[in-house]
């Protein structure tokens, strides 16, 4: 199976909003509402920021939001802060397995 | 608070078998609704889902690794394990164990680096 497609990098200035896209197929993102997003800082384990397309775990700021349209999911981060600089990975249920995106490096300018 | 801890050799020779164990504390591995999974990350690269197991022993595997992977569970020890056969340098990675719910890994271990080298 192929990884979900994400842009290699995105950037934004503090206070701005950025959106990271994640494109899959009608066998994964398009078929299930089980899309999640992870934030990973260097040398650390990933942390879930969004699950089930648009739900936020307790403790995740409401600046983080998720959505889905067809075979594409999106993570939007509003009011960018310096600590948001990290790698972000999307993930989707794909029937009998799980598939990750290739990852997006977010740079806060 | 649920905690997961990976353990196992940090160095494996090519063609041999990689074996890791994840010890779960602060919760029961026999809890319903949760799957216990392995995810890996080669140095400088992205995340790759390896597979998962339910406490009953039901398993799911990444199709690209299925022929080489076995995941097992020991409910008496609150542990689950990964075995990856016939390893090559491409299997060098940080291996994470996680707890999944609806395919979301809400809890992660700290990760353990496994290097494949002679």
PDB file of C-alpha atoms in Angstrom:
ATOM      1  CA  UNK A   1       0.000   0.000   0.000  1.00  0.00           C
ATOM      2  CA  UNK A   2       1.171   3.580  -0.619  1.00  0.00           C
ATOM      3  CA  UNK A   3       1.713   6.173   2.038  1.00  0.00           C
ATOM      4  CA  UNK A   4      -0.684   9.081   2.212  1.00  0.00           C
ATOM      5  CA  UNK A   5       0.599  12.163   0.357  1.00  0.00           C
ATOM      6  CA  UNK A   6       1.602  15.249   2.335  1.00  0.00           C
ATOM      7  CA  UNK A   7       3.607  18.330   1.306  1.00  0.00           C
ATOM      8  CA  UNK A   8       7.232  18.017   2.374  1.00  0.00           C
ATOM      9  CA  UNK A   9       7.211  21.390   4.084  1.00  0.00           C
ATOM     10  CA  UNK A  10       5.047  24.368   4.998  1.00  0.00           C
ATOM     11  CA  UNK A  11       5.855  27.589   6.783  1.00  0.00           C
ATOM     12  CA  UNK A  12       4.162  30.538   8.407  1.00  0.00           C
ATOM     13  CA  UNK A  13       4.833  33.511  10.632  1.00  0.00           C
ATOM     14  CA  UNK A  14       3.733  33.693  14.263  1.00  0.00           C
ATOM     15  CA  UNK A  15       0.050  34.467  14.522  1.00  0.00           C
ATOM     16  CA  UNK A  16      -0.723  33.250  11.010  1.00  0.00           C
ATOM     17  CA  UNK A  17      -2.633  30.129  10.015  1.00  0.00           C
ATOM     18  CA  UNK A  18      -1.308  27.195   8.026  1.00  0.00           C
ATOM     19  CA  UNK A  19      -3.035  24.170   6.556  1.00  0.00           C
ATOM     20  CA  UNK A  20      -1.409  20.822   5.874  1.00  0.00           C
ATOM     21  CA  UNK A  21      -3.092  18.545   3.376  1.00  0.00           C
ATOM     22  CA  UNK A  22      -3.093  14.767   3.330  1.00  0.00           C
ATOM     23  CA  UNK A  23      -4.286  12.949   0.225  1.00  0.00           C
ATOM     24  CA  UNK A  24      -5.254   9.312   0.194  1.00  0.00           C
ATOM     25  CA  UNK A  25      -7.655   7.137  -1.735  1.00  0.00           C
ATOM     26  CA  UNK A  26     -11.199   5.856  -1.499  1.00  0.00           C
ATOM     27  CA  UNK A  27      -9.763   2.828   0.341  1.00  0.00           C
ATOM     28  CA  UNK A  28      -8.442   4.812   3.278  1.00  0.00           C
ATOM     29  CA  UNK A  29      -9.265   8.493   3.920  1.00  0.00           C
ATOM     30  CA  UNK A  30     -12.256   8.416   1.596  1.00  0.00           C
ATOM     31  CA  UNK A  31     -13.711   5.299   3.177  1.00  0.00           C
ATOM     32  CA  UNK A  32     -13.362   5.910   6.911  1.00  0.00           C
ATOM     33  CA  UNK A  33     -13.681   8.758   9.402  1.00  0.00           C
ATOM     34  CA  UNK A  34     -10.607   7.525  11.236  1.00  0.00           C
ATOM     35  CA  UNK A  35      -8.030  10.122  10.285  1.00  0.00           C
ATOM     36  CA  UNK A  36      -5.532  11.274  12.878  1.00  0.00           C
ATOM     37  CA  UNK A  37      -2.722  13.802  12.984  1.00  0.00           C
ATOM     38  CA  UNK A  38       0.501  13.590  14.995  1.00  0.00           C
ATOM     39  CA  UNK A  39       3.033  16.210  16.004  1.00  0.00           C
ATOM     40  CA  UNK A  40       6.634  15.129  16.466  1.00  0.00           C
ATOM     41  CA  UNK A  41       9.455  17.248  17.845  1.00  0.00           C
ATOM     42  CA  UNK A  42      13.057  16.146  17.229  1.00  0.00           C
ATOM     43  CA  UNK A  43      14.050  13.154  19.312  1.00  0.00           C
ATOM     44  CA  UNK A  44      10.575  12.757  20.779  1.00  0.00           C
ATOM     45  CA  UNK A  45       7.747  10.289  20.307  1.00  0.00           C
ATOM     46  CA  UNK A  46       4.804  11.499  18.207  1.00  0.00           C
ATOM     47  CA  UNK A  47       1.834  13.070  19.967  1.00  0.00           C
ATOM     48  CA  UNK A  48      -1.730  12.873  18.699  1.00  0.00           C
ATOM     49  CA  UNK A  49      -3.215  16.274  17.954  1.00  0.00           C
ATOM     50  CA  UNK A  50      -6.390  15.284  16.078  1.00  0.00           C
ATOM     51  CA  UNK A  51      -8.266  11.986  15.874  1.00  0.00           C
ATOM     52  CA  UNK A  52     -11.409  10.730  14.147  1.00  0.00           C
ATOM     53  CA  UNK A  53     -10.949  13.518  11.547  1.00  0.00           C
ATOM     54  CA  UNK A  54     -11.767  16.486  13.785  1.00  0.00           C
ATOM     55  CA  UNK A  55     -11.621  15.565  17.477  1.00  0.00           C
ATOM     56  CA  UNK A  56      -9.024  17.053  19.800  1.00  0.00           C
ATOM     57  CA  UNK A  57      -7.606  15.089  22.735  1.00  0.00           C
ATOM     58  CA  UNK A  58      -7.734  16.750  26.119  1.00  0.00           C
ATOM     59  CA  UNK A  59      -4.929  19.264  26.461  1.00  0.00           C
ATOM     60  CA  UNK A  60      -4.499  20.019  22.748  1.00  0.00           C
ATOM     61  CA  UNK A  61      -5.120  23.727  22.050  1.00  0.00           C
ATOM     62  CA  UNK A  62      -8.184  24.597  20.004  1.00  0.00           C
ATOM     63  CA  UNK A  63      -5.814  26.297  17.554  1.00  0.00           C
ATOM     64  CA  UNK A  64      -5.509  22.840  16.027  1.00  0.00           C
ATOM     65  CA  UNK A  65      -8.408  21.630  13.886  1.00  0.00           C
ATOM     66  CA  UNK A  66      -9.000  18.858  11.397  1.00  0.00           C
ATOM     67  CA  UNK A  67     -11.320  18.268   8.476  1.00  0.00           C
ATOM     68  CA  UNK A  68     -11.878  15.930   5.573  1.00  0.00           C
ATOM     69  CA  UNK A  69     -13.320  16.209   2.080  1.00  0.00           C
ATOM     70  CA  UNK A  70     -13.434  13.178  -0.141  1.00  0.00           C
ATOM     71  CA  UNK A  71     -10.011  11.529  -0.186  1.00  0.00           C
ATOM     72  CA  UNK A  72      -8.198  14.512   1.352  1.00  0.00           C
ATOM     73  CA  UNK A  73      -7.819  15.387   5.013  1.00  0.00           C
ATOM     74  CA  UNK A  74      -6.469  18.663   6.348  1.00  0.00           C
ATOM     75  CA  UNK A  75      -4.897  19.931   9.548  1.00  0.00           C
ATOM     76  CA  UNK A  76      -5.188  23.655  10.208  1.00  0.00           C
ATOM     77  CA  UNK A  77      -3.126  25.417  12.827  1.00  0.00           C
ATOM     78  CA  UNK A  78      -4.255  28.948  13.590  1.00  0.00           C
ATOM     79  CA  UNK A  79      -2.409  31.572  15.614  1.00  0.00           C
ATOM     80  CA  UNK A  80       0.949  29.930  14.919  1.00  0.00           C
ATOM     81  CA  UNK A  81       3.357  29.807  17.817  1.00  0.00           C
ATOM     82  CA  UNK A  82       7.068  29.049  17.902  1.00  0.00           C
ATOM     83  CA  UNK A  83       6.460  25.742  19.699  1.00  0.00           C
ATOM     84  CA  UNK A  84       4.316  24.524  16.786  1.00  0.00           C
ATOM     85  CA  UNK A  85       7.481  24.087  14.714  1.00  0.00           C
ATOM     86  CA  UNK A  86       7.680  20.307  14.280  1.00  0.00           C
ATOM     87  CA  UNK A  87       6.985  17.444  11.904  1.00  0.00           C
ATOM     88  CA  UNK A  88       3.341  16.531  11.338  1.00  0.00           C
ATOM     89  CA  UNK A  89       2.038  13.178  10.147  1.00  0.00           C
ATOM     90  CA  UNK A  90      -1.426  12.215   9.015  1.00  0.00           C
ATOM     91  CA  UNK A  91      -2.712   8.697   9.469  1.00  0.00           C
ATOM     92  CA  UNK A  92      -5.754   6.775   8.310  1.00  0.00           C
ATOM     93  CA  UNK A  93      -7.508   3.500   8.882  1.00  0.00           C
ATOM     94  CA  UNK A  94      -7.352   1.494   5.650  1.00  0.00           C
ATOM     95  CA  UNK A  95      -9.497  -1.546   6.316  1.00  0.00           C
ATOM     96  CA  UNK A  96      -7.253  -4.215   7.776  1.00  0.00           C
ATOM     97  CA  UNK A  97      -4.281  -1.939   8.364  1.00  0.00           C
ATOM     98  CA  UNK A  98      -3.208   1.626   9.093  1.00  0.00           C
ATOM     99  CA  UNK A  99      -1.302   3.955   6.783  1.00  0.00           C
ATOM    100  CA  UNK A 100       0.725   7.079   7.580  1.00  0.00           C
ATOM    101  CA  UNK A 101       1.544  10.076   5.462  1.00  0.00           C
ATOM    102  CA  UNK A 102       5.137  10.881   4.591  1.00  0.00           C
ATOM    103  CA  UNK A 103       5.253  13.804   7.010  1.00  0.00           C
ATOM    104  CA  UNK A 104       5.338  17.600   6.719  1.00  0.00           C
ATOM    105  CA  UNK A 105       7.956  19.841   8.294  1.00  0.00           C
ATOM    106  CA  UNK A 106       6.330  23.012   9.688  1.00  0.00           C
ATOM    107  CA  UNK A 107       8.660  25.966  10.018  1.00  0.00           C
ATOM    108  CA  UNK A 108       7.605  28.993  12.055  1.00  0.00           C
ATOM    109  CA  UNK A 109       9.396  31.943  10.478  1.00  0.00           C
TER     110      UNK A 109
ATOM    111  CA  UNK B   1      -1.424   7.043  33.743  1.00  0.00           C
ATOM    112  CA  UNK B   2      -0.826   4.445  31.048  1.00  0.00           C
ATOM    113  CA  UNK B   3       2.817   3.873  30.210  1.00  0.00           C
ATOM    114  CA  UNK B   4       4.444   1.731  27.531  1.00  0.00           C
ATOM    115  CA  UNK B   5       8.102   0.710  27.525  1.00  0.00           C
ATOM    116  CA  UNK B   6       9.959  -1.010  24.704  1.00  0.00           C
ATOM    117  CA  UNK B   7      12.822  -3.380  25.441  1.00  0.00           C
ATOM    118  CA  UNK B   8      15.125  -5.577  23.414  1.00  0.00           C
ATOM    119  CA  UNK B   9      18.503  -5.705  21.690  1.00  0.00           C
ATOM    120  CA  UNK B  10      19.736  -2.498  20.128  1.00  0.00           C
ATOM    121  CA  UNK B  11      21.865  -4.314  17.563  1.00  0.00           C
ATOM    122  CA  UNK B  12      20.796  -7.159  15.274  1.00  0.00           C
ATOM    123  CA  UNK B  13      22.837  -8.850  12.561  1.00  0.00           C
ATOM    124  CA  UNK B  14      21.599  -8.949   8.957  1.00  0.00           C
ATOM    125  CA  UNK B  15      19.411 -11.969   8.125  1.00  0.00           C
ATOM    126  CA  UNK B  16      18.645 -12.545  11.800  1.00  0.00           C
ATOM    127  CA  UNK B  17      15.424 -11.881  13.744  1.00  0.00           C
ATOM    128  CA  UNK B  18      14.601  -8.623  15.500  1.00  0.00           C
ATOM    129  CA  UNK B  19      12.688  -9.190  18.747  1.00  0.00           C
ATOM    130  CA  UNK B  20      11.171  -6.469  20.913  1.00  0.00           C
ATOM    131  CA  UNK B  21       8.799  -6.478  23.865  1.00  0.00           C
ATOM    132  CA  UNK B  22       6.482  -3.733  25.058  1.00  0.00           C
ATOM    133  CA  UNK B  23       5.560  -3.705  28.739  1.00  0.00           C
ATOM    134  CA  UNK B  24       2.332  -1.943  29.617  1.00  0.00           C
ATOM    135  CA  UNK B  25       1.839  -0.372  33.042  1.00  0.00           C
ATOM    136  CA  UNK B  26      -0.953   1.695  34.531  1.00  0.00           C
ATOM    137  CA  UNK B  27      -3.600  -0.252  32.646  1.00  0.00           C
ATOM    138  CA  UNK B  28      -4.570  -3.726  31.503  1.00  0.00           C
ATOM    139  CA  UNK B  29      -3.608  -5.054  28.102  1.00  0.00           C
ATOM    140  CA  UNK B  30      -6.877  -7.030  28.261  1.00  0.00           C
ATOM    141  CA  UNK B  31      -9.014  -3.883  28.154  1.00  0.00           C
ATOM    142  CA  UNK B  32     -11.611  -3.974  25.387  1.00  0.00           C
ATOM    143  CA  UNK B  33     -11.684  -1.442  22.540  1.00  0.00           C
ATOM    144  CA  UNK B  34      -7.899  -1.096  22.404  1.00  0.00           C
ATOM    145  CA  UNK B  35      -5.358  -2.498  20.014  1.00  0.00           C
ATOM    146  CA  UNK B  36      -1.671  -2.706  20.776  1.00  0.00           C
ATOM    147  CA  UNK B  37       0.585  -1.734  17.903  1.00  0.00           C
ATOM    148  CA  UNK B  38       4.120  -1.306  16.639  1.00  0.00           C
ATOM    149  CA  UNK B  39       5.280   1.683  14.584  1.00  0.00           C
ATOM    150  CA  UNK B  40       8.796   2.317  13.322  1.00  0.00           C
ATOM    151  CA  UNK B  41      10.742   5.303  12.056  1.00  0.00           C
ATOM    152  CA  UNK B  42      14.023   4.947  10.139  1.00  0.00           C
ATOM    153  CA  UNK B  43      16.554   7.661  10.980  1.00  0.00           C
ATOM    154  CA  UNK B  44      15.531  10.932   9.334  1.00  0.00           C
ATOM    155  CA  UNK B  45      12.454   9.387   7.737  1.00  0.00           C
ATOM    156  CA  UNK B  46       8.721   9.087   8.366  1.00  0.00           C
ATOM    157  CA  UNK B  47       6.530   6.803  10.420  1.00  0.00           C
ATOM    158  CA  UNK B  48       5.586   3.302   9.263  1.00  0.00           C
ATOM    159  CA  UNK B  49       2.830   1.230  10.859  1.00  0.00           C
ATOM    160  CA  UNK B  50       3.984  -2.368  11.357  1.00  0.00           C
ATOM    161  CA  UNK B  51       0.941  -4.068  12.830  1.00  0.00           C
ATOM    162  CA  UNK B  52      -1.357  -4.446  15.797  1.00  0.00           C
ATOM    163  CA  UNK B  53      -2.882  -7.060  18.106  1.00  0.00           C
ATOM    164  CA  UNK B  54      -5.990  -7.338  20.259  1.00  0.00           C
ATOM    165  CA  UNK B  55      -5.770  -9.003  23.662  1.00  0.00           C
ATOM    166  CA  UNK B  56      -7.553 -12.043  22.210  1.00  0.00           C
ATOM    167  CA  UNK B  57      -4.634 -12.550  19.844  1.00  0.00           C
ATOM    168  CA  UNK B  58      -6.286 -11.189  16.678  1.00  0.00           C
ATOM    169  CA  UNK B  59      -3.613  -9.521  14.555  1.00  0.00           C
ATOM    170  CA  UNK B  60      -3.396  -7.055  11.687  1.00  0.00           C
ATOM    171  CA  UNK B  61      -0.228  -6.454   9.691  1.00  0.00           C
ATOM    172  CA  UNK B  62       1.166  -3.970   7.204  1.00  0.00           C
ATOM    173  CA  UNK B  63       0.869  -5.781   3.859  1.00  0.00           C
ATOM    174  CA  UNK B  64       4.411  -4.757   2.925  1.00  0.00           C
ATOM    175  CA  UNK B  65       5.852  -6.443   6.037  1.00  0.00           C
ATOM    176  CA  UNK B  66       3.337  -9.217   6.601  1.00  0.00           C
ATOM    177  CA  UNK B  67       5.576 -12.044   5.387  1.00  0.00           C
ATOM    178  CA  UNK B  68       8.265 -11.212   7.966  1.00  0.00           C
ATOM    179  CA  UNK B  69       6.286  -9.983  10.990  1.00  0.00           C
ATOM    180  CA  UNK B  70       4.741 -11.710  13.981  1.00  0.00           C
ATOM    181  CA  UNK B  71       3.077  -9.825  16.823  1.00  0.00           C
ATOM    182  CA  UNK B  72       2.052 -11.718  19.945  1.00  0.00           C
ATOM    183  CA  UNK B  73       0.516 -10.887  23.322  1.00  0.00           C
ATOM    184  CA  UNK B  74       1.096 -12.216  26.842  1.00  0.00           C
ATOM    185  CA  UNK B  75      -1.806 -11.042  28.991  1.00  0.00           C
ATOM    186  CA  UNK B  76      -0.336 -12.626  32.139  1.00  0.00           C
ATOM    187  CA  UNK B  77       2.689 -10.324  31.870  1.00  0.00           C
ATOM    188  CA  UNK B  78       0.785  -7.351  30.418  1.00  0.00           C
ATOM    189  CA  UNK B  79       3.181  -7.407  27.464  1.00  0.00           C
ATOM    190  CA  UNK B  80       3.085  -7.692  23.713  1.00  0.00           C
ATOM    191  CA  UNK B  81       5.950  -8.490  21.383  1.00  0.00           C
ATOM    192  CA  UNK B  82       7.278  -7.982  17.872  1.00  0.00           C
ATOM    193  CA  UNK B  83       9.358 -10.370  15.811  1.00  0.00           C
ATOM    194  CA  UNK B  84      10.711  -9.313  12.424  1.00  0.00           C
ATOM    195  CA  UNK B  85      12.541 -11.971  10.435  1.00  0.00           C
ATOM    196  CA  UNK B  86      15.342 -11.739   7.886  1.00  0.00           C
ATOM    197  CA  UNK B  87      16.286  -8.177   8.741  1.00  0.00           C
ATOM    198  CA  UNK B  88      18.413  -5.932   6.541  1.00  0.00           C
ATOM    199  CA  UNK B  89      19.894  -2.475   6.992  1.00  0.00           C
ATOM    200  CA  UNK B  90      16.561  -1.064   5.791  1.00  0.00           C
ATOM    201  CA  UNK B  91      15.004  -2.290   9.046  1.00  0.00           C
ATOM    202  CA  UNK B  92      17.215   0.017  11.096  1.00  0.00           C
ATOM    203  CA  UNK B  93      14.786   2.323  12.882  1.00  0.00           C
ATOM    204  CA  UNK B  94      13.370   3.601  16.118  1.00  0.00           C
ATOM    205  CA  UNK B  95      10.621   1.168  17.063  1.00  0.00           C
ATOM    206  CA  UNK B  96       7.650   2.455  19.057  1.00  0.00           C
ATOM    207  CA  UNK B  97       4.903   0.506  20.766  1.00  0.00           C
ATOM    208  CA  UNK B  98       1.513   2.200  21.019  1.00  0.00           C
ATOM    209  CA  UNK B  99      -2.040   1.765  22.236  1.00  0.00           C
ATOM    210  CA  UNK B 100      -4.597   2.326  19.507  1.00  0.00           C
ATOM    211  CA  UNK B 101      -8.270   3.162  19.611  1.00  0.00           C
ATOM    212  CA  UNK B 102     -10.118   3.531  16.277  1.00  0.00           C
ATOM    213  CA  UNK B 103      -6.697   3.360  14.588  1.00  0.00           C
ATOM    214  CA  UNK B 104      -5.421   6.332  16.599  1.00  0.00           C
ATOM    215  CA  UNK B 105      -2.302   5.867  18.705  1.00  0.00           C
ATOM    216  CA  UNK B 106      -3.151   7.864  21.811  1.00  0.00           C
ATOM    217  CA  UNK B 107      -0.290   6.437  23.868  1.00  0.00           C
ATOM    218  CA  UNK B 108       3.303   5.860  22.757  1.00  0.00           C
ATOM    219  CA  UNK B 109       6.386   4.360  24.296  1.00  0.00           C
ATOM    220  CA  UNK B 110       9.573   6.413  24.234  1.00  0.00           C
ATOM    221  CA  UNK B 111      10.916   4.331  21.351  1.00  0.00           C
ATOM    222  CA  UNK B 112      13.994   2.147  21.037  1.00  0.00           C
ATOM    223  CA  UNK B 113      16.627   2.324  18.312  1.00  0.00           C
ATOM    224  CA  UNK B 114      17.408  -0.969  16.631  1.00  0.00           C
ATOM    225  CA  UNK B 115      20.395  -1.020  14.314  1.00  0.00           C
ATOM    226  CA  UNK B 116      20.911  -3.811  11.800  1.00  0.00           C
ATOM    227  CA  UNK B 117      24.612  -4.293  11.226  1.00  0.00           C
ATOM    228  CA  UNK B 118      27.219  -7.018  11.251  1.00  0.00           C
TER     229      UNK B 118
END
